[in-house]
PDB file of C-alpha atoms and ligand atoms in Angstrom:
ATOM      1  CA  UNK A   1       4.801 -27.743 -39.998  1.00 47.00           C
ATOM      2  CA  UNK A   2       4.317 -24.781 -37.618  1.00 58.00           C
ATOM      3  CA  UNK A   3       1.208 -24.100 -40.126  1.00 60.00           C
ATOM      4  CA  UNK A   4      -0.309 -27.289 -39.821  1.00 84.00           C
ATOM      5  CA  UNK A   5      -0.138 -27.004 -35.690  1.00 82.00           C
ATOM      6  CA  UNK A   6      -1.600 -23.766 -35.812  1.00 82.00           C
ATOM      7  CA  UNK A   7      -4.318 -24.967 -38.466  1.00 86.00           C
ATOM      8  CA  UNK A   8      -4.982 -28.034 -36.023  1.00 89.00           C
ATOM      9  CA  UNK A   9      -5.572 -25.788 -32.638  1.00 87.00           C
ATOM     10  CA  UNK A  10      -7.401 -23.665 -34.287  1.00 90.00           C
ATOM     11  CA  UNK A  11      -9.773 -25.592 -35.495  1.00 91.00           C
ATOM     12  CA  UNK A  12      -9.813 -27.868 -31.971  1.00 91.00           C
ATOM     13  CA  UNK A  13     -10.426 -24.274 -30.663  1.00 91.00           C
ATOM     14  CA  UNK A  14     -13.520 -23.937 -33.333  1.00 93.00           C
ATOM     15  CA  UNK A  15     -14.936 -27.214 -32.135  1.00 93.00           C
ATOM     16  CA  UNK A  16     -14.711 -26.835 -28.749  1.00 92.00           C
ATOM     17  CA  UNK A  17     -16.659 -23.199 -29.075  1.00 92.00           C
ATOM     18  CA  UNK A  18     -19.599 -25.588 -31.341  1.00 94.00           C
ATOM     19  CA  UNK A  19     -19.857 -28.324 -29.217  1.00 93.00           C
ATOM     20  CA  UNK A  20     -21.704 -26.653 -26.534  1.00 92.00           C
ATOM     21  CA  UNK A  21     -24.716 -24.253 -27.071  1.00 93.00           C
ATOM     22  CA  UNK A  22     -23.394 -22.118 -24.098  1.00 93.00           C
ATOM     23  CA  UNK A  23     -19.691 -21.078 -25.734  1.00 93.00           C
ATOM     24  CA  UNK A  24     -21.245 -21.760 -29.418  1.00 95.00           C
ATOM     25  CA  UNK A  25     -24.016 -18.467 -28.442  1.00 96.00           C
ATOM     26  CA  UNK A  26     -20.568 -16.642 -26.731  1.00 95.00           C
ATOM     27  CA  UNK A  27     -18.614 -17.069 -29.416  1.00 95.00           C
ATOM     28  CA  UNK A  28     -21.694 -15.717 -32.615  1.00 96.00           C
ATOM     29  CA  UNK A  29     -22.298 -13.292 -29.810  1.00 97.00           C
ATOM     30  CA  UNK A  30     -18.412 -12.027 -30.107  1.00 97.00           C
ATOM     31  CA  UNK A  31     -18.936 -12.410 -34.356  1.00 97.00           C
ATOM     32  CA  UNK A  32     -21.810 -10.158 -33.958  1.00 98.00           C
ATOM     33  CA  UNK A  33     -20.648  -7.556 -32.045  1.00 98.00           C
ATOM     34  CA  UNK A  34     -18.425  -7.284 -34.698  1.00 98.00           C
ATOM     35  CA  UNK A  35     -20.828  -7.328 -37.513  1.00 98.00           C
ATOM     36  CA  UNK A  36     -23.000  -4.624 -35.581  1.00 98.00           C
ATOM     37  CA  UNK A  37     -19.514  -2.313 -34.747  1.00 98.00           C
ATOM     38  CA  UNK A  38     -20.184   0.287 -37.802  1.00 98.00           C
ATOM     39  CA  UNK A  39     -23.529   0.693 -36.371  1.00 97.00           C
ATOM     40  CA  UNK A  40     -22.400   2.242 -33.404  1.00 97.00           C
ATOM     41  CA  UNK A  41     -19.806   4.545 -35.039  1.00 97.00           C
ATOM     42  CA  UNK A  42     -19.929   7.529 -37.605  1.00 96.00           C
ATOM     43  CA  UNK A  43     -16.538   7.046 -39.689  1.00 97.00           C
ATOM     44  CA  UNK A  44     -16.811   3.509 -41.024  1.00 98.00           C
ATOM     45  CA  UNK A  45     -18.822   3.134 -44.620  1.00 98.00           C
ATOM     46  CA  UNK A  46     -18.386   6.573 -45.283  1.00 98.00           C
ATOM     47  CA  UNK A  47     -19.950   5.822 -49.196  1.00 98.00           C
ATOM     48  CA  UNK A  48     -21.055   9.806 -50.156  1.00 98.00           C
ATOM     49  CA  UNK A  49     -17.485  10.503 -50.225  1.00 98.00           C
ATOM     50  CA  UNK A  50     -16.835   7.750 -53.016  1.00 98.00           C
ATOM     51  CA  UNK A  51     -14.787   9.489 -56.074  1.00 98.00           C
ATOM     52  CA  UNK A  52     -16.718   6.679 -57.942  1.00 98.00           C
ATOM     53  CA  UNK A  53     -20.125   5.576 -58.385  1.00 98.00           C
ATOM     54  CA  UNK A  54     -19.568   1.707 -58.442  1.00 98.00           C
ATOM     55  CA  UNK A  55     -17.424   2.184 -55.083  1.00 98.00           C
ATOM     56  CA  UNK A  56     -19.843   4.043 -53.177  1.00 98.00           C
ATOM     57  CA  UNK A  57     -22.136   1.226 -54.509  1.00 98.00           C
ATOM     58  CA  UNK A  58     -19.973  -1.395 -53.453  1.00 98.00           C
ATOM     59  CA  UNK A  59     -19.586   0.483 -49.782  1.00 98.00           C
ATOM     60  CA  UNK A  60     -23.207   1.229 -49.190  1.00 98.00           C
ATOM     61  CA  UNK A  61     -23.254  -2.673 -50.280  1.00 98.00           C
ATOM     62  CA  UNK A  62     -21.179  -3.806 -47.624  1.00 98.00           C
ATOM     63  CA  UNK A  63     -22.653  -1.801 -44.700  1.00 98.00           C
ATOM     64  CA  UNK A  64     -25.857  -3.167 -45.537  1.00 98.00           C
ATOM     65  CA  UNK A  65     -24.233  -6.878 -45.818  1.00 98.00           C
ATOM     66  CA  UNK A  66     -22.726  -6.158 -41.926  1.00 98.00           C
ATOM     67  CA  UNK A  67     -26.186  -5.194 -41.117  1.00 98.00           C
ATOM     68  CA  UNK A  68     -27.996  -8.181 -41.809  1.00 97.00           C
ATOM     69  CA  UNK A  69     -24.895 -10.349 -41.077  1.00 98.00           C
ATOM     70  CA  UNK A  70     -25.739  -8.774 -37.082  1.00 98.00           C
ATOM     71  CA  UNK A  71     -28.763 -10.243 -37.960  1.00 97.00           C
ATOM     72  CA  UNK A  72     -27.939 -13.681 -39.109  1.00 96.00           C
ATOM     73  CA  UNK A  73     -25.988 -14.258 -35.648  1.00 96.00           C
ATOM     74  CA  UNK A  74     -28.954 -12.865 -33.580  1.00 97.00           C
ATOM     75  CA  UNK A  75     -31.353 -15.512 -34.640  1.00 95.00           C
ATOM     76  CA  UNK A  76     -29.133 -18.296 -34.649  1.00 94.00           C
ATOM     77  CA  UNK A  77     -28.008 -17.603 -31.061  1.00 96.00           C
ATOM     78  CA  UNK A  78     -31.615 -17.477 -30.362  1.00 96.00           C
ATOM     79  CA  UNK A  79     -32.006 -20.704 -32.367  1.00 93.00           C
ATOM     80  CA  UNK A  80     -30.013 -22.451 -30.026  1.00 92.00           C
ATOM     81  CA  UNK A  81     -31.461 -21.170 -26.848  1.00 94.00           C
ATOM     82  CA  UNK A  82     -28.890 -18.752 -26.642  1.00 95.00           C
ATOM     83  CA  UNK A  83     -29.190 -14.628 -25.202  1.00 97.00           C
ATOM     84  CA  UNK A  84     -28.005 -12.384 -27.643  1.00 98.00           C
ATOM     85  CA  UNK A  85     -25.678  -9.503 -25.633  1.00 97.00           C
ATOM     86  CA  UNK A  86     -24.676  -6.482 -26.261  1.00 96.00           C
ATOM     87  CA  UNK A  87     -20.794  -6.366 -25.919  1.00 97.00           C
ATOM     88  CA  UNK A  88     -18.738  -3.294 -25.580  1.00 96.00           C
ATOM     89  CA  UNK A  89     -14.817  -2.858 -24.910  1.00 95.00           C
ATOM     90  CA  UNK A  90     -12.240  -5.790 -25.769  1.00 95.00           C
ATOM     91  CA  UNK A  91     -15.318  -8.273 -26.979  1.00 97.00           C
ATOM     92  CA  UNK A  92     -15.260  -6.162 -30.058  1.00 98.00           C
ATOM     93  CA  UNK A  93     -12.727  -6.911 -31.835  1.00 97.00           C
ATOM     94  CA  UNK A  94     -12.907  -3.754 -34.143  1.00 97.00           C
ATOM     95  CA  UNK A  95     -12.676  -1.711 -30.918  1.00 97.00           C
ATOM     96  CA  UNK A  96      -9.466  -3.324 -30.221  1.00 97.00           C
ATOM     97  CA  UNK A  97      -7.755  -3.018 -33.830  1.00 97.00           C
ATOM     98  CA  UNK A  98      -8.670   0.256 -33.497  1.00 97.00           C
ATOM     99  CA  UNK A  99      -6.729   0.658 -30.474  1.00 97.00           C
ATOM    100  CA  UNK A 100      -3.697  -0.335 -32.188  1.00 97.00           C
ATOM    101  CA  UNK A 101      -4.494   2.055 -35.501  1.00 98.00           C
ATOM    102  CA  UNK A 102      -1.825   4.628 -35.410  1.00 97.00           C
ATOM    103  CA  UNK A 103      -4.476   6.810 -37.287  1.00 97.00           C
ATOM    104  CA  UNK A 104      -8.031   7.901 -37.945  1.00 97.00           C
ATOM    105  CA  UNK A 105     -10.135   7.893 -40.923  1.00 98.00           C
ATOM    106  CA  UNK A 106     -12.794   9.757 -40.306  1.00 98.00           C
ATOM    107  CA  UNK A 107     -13.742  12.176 -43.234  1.00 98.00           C
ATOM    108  CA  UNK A 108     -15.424  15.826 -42.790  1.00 97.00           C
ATOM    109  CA  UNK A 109     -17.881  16.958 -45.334  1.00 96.00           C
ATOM    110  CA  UNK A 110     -15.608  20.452 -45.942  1.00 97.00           C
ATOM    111  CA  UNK A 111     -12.525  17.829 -46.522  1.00 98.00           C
ATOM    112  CA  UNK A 112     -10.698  18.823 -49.280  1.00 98.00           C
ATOM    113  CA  UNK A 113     -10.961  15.853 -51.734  1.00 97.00           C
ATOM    114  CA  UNK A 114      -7.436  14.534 -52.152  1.00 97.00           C
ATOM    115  CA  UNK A 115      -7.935  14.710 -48.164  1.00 98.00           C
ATOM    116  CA  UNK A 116     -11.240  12.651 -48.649  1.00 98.00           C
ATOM    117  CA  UNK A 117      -9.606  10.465 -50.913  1.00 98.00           C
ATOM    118  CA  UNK A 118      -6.415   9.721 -48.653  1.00 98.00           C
ATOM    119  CA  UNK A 119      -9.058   9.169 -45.926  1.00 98.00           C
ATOM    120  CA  UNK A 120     -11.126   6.563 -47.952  1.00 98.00           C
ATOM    121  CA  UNK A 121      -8.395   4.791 -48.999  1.00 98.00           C
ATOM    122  CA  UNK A 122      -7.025   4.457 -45.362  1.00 98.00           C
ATOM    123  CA  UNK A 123     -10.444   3.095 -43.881  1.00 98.00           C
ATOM    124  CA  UNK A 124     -10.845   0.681 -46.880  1.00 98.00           C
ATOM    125  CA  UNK A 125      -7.293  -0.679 -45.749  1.00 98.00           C
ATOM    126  CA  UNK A 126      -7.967  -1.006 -42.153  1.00 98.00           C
ATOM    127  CA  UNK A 127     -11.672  -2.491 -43.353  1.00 98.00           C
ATOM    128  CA  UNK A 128      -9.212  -4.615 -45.606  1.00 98.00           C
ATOM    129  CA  UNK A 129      -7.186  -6.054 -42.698  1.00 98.00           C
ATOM    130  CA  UNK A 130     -10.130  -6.711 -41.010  1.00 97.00           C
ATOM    131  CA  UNK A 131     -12.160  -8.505 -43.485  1.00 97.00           C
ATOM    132  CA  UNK A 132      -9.360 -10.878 -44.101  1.00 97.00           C
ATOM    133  CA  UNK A 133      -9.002 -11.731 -39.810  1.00 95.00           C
ATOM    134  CA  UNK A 134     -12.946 -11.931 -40.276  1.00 95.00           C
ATOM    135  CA  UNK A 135     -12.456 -14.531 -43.655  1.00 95.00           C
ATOM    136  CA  UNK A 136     -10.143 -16.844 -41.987  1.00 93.00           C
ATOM    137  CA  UNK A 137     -11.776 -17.049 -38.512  1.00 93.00           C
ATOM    138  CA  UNK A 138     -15.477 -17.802 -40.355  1.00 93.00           C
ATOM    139  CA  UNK A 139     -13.467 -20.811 -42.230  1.00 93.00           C
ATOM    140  CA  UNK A 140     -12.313 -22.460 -39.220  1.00 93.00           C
ATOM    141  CA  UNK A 141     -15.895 -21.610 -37.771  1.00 94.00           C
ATOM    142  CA  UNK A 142     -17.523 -23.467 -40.882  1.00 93.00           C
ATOM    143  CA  UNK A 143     -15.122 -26.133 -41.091  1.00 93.00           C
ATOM    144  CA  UNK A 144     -15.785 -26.656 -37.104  1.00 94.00           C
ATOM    145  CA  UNK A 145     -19.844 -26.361 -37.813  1.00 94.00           C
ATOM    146  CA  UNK A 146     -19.580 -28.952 -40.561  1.00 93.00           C
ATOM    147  CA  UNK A 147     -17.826 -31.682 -38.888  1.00 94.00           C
ATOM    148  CA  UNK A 148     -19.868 -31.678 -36.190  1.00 94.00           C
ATOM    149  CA  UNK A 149     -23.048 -31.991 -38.330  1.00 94.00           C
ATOM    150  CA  UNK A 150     -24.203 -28.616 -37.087  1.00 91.00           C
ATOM    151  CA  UNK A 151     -25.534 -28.111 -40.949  1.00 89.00           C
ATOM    152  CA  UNK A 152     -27.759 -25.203 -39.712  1.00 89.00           C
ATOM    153  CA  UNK A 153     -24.798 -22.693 -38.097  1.00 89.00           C
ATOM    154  CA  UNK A 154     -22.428 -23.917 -40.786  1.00 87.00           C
ATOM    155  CA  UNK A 155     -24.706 -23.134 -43.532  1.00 88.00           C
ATOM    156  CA  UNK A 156     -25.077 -19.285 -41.795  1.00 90.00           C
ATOM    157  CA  UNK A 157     -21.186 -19.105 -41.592  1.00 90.00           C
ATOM    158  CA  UNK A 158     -21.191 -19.975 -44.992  1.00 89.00           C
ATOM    159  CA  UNK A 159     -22.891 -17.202 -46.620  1.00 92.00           C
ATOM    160  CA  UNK A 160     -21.360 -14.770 -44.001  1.00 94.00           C
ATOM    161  CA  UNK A 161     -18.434 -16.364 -45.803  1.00 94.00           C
ATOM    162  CA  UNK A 162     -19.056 -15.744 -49.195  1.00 95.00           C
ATOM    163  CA  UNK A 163     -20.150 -11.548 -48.338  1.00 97.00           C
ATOM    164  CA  UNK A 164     -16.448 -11.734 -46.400  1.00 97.00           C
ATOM    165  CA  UNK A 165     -14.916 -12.601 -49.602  1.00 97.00           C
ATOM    166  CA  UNK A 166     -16.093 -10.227 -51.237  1.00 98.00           C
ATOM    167  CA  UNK A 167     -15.886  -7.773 -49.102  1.00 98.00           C
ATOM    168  CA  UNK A 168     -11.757  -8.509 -48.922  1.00 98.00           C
ATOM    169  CA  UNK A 169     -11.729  -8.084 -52.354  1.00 98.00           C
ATOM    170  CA  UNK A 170     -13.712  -5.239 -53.668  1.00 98.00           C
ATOM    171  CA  UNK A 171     -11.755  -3.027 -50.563  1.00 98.00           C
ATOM    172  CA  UNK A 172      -8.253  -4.481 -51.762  1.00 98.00           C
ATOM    173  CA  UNK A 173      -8.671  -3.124 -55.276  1.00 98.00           C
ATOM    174  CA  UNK A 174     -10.391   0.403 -53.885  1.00 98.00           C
ATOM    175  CA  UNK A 175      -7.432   1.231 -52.174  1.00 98.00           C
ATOM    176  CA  UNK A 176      -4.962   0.953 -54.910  1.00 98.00           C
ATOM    177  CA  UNK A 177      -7.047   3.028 -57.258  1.00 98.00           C
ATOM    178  CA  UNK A 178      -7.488   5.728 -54.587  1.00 98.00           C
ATOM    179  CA  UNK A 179      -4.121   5.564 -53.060  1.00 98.00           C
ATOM    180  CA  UNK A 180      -1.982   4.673 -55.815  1.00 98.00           C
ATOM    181  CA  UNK A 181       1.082   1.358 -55.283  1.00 98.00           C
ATOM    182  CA  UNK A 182       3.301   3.339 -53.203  1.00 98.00           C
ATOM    183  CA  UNK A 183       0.556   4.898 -50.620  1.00 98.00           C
ATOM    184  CA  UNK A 184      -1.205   1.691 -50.686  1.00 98.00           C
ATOM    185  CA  UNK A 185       1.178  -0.331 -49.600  1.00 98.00           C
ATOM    186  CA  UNK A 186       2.335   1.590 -46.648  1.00 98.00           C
ATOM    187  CA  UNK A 187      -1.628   2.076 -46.048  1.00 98.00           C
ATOM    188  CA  UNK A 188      -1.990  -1.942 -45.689  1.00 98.00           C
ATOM    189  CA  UNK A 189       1.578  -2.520 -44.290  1.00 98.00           C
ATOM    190  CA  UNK A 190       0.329   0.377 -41.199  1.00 98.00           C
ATOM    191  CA  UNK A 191      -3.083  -1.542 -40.874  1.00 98.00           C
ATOM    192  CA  UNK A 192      -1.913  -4.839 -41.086  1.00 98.00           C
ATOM    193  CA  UNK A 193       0.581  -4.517 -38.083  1.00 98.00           C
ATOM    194  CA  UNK A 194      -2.591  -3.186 -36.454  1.00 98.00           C
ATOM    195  CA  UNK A 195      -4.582  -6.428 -36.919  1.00 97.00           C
ATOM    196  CA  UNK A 196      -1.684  -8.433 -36.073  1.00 95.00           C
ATOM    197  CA  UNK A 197      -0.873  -7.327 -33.057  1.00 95.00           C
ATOM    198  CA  UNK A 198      -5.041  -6.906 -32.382  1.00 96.00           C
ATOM    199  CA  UNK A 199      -5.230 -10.010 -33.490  1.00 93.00           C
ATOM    200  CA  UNK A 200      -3.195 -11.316 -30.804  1.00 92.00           C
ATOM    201  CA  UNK A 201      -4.126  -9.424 -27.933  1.00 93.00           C
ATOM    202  CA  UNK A 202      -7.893 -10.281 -28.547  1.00 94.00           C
ATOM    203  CA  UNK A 203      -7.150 -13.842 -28.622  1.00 91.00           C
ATOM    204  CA  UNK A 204      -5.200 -13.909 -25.898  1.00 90.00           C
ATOM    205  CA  UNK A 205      -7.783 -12.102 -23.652  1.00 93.00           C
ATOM    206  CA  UNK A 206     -10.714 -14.114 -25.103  1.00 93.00           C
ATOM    207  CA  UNK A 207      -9.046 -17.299 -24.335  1.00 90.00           C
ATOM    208  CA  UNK A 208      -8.458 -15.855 -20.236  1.00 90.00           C
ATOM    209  CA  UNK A 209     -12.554 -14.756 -20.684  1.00 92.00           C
ATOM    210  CA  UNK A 210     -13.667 -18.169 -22.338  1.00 91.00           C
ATOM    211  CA  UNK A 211     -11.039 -20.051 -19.463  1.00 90.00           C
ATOM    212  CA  UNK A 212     -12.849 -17.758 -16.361  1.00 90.00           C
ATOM    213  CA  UNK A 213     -16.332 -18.706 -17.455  1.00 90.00           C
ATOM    214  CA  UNK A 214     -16.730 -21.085 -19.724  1.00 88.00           C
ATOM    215  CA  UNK A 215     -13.809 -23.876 -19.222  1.00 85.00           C
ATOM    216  CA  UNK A 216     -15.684 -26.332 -17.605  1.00 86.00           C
ATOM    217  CA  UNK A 217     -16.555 -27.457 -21.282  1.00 85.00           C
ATOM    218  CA  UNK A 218     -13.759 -28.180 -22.288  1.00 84.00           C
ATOM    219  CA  UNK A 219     -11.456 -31.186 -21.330  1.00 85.00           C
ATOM    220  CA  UNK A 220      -8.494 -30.583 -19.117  1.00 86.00           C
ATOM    221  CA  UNK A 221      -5.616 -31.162 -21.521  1.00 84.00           C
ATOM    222  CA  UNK A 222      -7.222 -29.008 -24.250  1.00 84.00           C
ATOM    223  CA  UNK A 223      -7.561 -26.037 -21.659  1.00 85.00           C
ATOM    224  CA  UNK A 224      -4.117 -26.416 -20.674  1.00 85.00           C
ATOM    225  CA  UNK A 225      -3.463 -26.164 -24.365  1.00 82.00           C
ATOM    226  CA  UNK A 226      -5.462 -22.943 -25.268  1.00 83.00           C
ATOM    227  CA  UNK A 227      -4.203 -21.470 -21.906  1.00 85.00           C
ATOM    228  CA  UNK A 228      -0.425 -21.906 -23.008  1.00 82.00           C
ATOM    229  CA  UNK A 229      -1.163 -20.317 -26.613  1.00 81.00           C
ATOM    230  CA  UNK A 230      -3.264 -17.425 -24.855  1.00 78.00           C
ATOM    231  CA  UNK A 231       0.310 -16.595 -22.583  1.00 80.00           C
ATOM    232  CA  UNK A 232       2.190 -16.964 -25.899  1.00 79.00           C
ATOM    233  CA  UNK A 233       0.288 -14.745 -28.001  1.00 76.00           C
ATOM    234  CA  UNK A 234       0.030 -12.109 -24.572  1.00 74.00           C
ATOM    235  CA  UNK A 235       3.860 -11.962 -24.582  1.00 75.00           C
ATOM    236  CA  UNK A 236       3.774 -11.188 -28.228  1.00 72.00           C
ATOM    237  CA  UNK A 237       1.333  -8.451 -28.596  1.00 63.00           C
TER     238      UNK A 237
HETATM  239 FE1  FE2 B   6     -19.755  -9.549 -41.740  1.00 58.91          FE
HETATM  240 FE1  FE2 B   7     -17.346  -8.082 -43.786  1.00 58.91          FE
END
């Protein structure tokens, strides 16, 4: 039941964002910044300190997939008329996850490697966390696309889809083999609280952003709606 509301508003929430070209650029814009995150930093995709070829394979793989996914969003904002923007602060959301990481990652090249390893395996959980937040928000985004007959956007969100997947899984398996059970689970236990609770407090203070500049588009009722969820989920983060 509570599933089923939650599944409903969030994909009303989806097709409100699609039905307009103004909140469908803001919302790829907030996707890409995203997507573009790793760019900007120096501990994520750290792939030279793979203990294994095939993962530093599979990491290299996935920066480059982020890279063009940055891409993707660019020229479909574009597509639609759209300005792409450079965001900073709480419209990334990896900024904000990382605000509520109890920990770093970051690996030095004089790390011992059990250090490196422990350090891998933490950053492929948090990526983990993330990828899955990613995976489920790109389904409603699809889903949203496709009913509206936006075949172009869904068919991007699609393939940025399909990469997600992947990228959920490969970093799922990485970090048992490098952590072992025990570590692993307390790894994605600590960075799942993280990107529930950053979960939360990003959708709660996109909902008061989308509400201060963008509400006009949406019908009274339904911004009533999103503006009661937004107070619930602020309570709770
Ligand atoms: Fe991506
Ligand atoms: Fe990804």
């Amino acid at each position: 039941m509570y599933v089923g509301v939650v599944d409903r508003l969030k994909l009303s929430w989806h097709r409100d964002l699609a039905s307009h070209p103004v909140t469908h650029a803001w919302v790829l814009n907030l996707y890409r910044a995203g997507e573009q995150h790793p760019e900007t930093v120096d501990d994520y995709f750290p792939y030279q300190h793979a203990p294994w070829p095939e993962l530093a394979a599979n990491i290299k793989r996935h920066a480059g997939d982020e890279r063009r996914h940055t891409v993707l969003y660019a020229k479909a904002i574009e597509r639609m008329g759209g300005a792409v923007v450079e965001l900073g602060g709480w419209d990334v959301f990896n900024r904000v996850i990382r605000e509520h990481t109890p920990r770093g990652f970051a690996i030095a090249d004089d790390d011992a490697p059990d250090v490196k390893r422990e350090q891998l395996g933490h950053f492929l959980a948090h990526a983990h966390c993330l990828e899955r937040r990613v995976l489920r928000s790109v389904e409603y985004h699809a889903e949203a696309c496709a009913q509206l007959g936006r075949r172009e956007e869904a068919s991007l969100v699609e393939k940025v889809h399909a990469d997600e997947a992947r990228h959920v899984s490969y970093s799922k398996e990485a970090v048992f083999e490098l952590l072992g059970r025990r570590e692993a689970l307390a790894a994605f236990e600590l960075h799942g609280r993280a990107e529930a609770a950053a979960d939360r407090a990003f959708s709660a203070f996109q909902v008061r952003v989308f509400m201060d500049q963008h509400a006009r588009h949406v019908p009274l009722s339904r911004r009533l709606v999103y503006t009661a969820c937004a107070a619930l989920m602020q309570g709770m983060a």
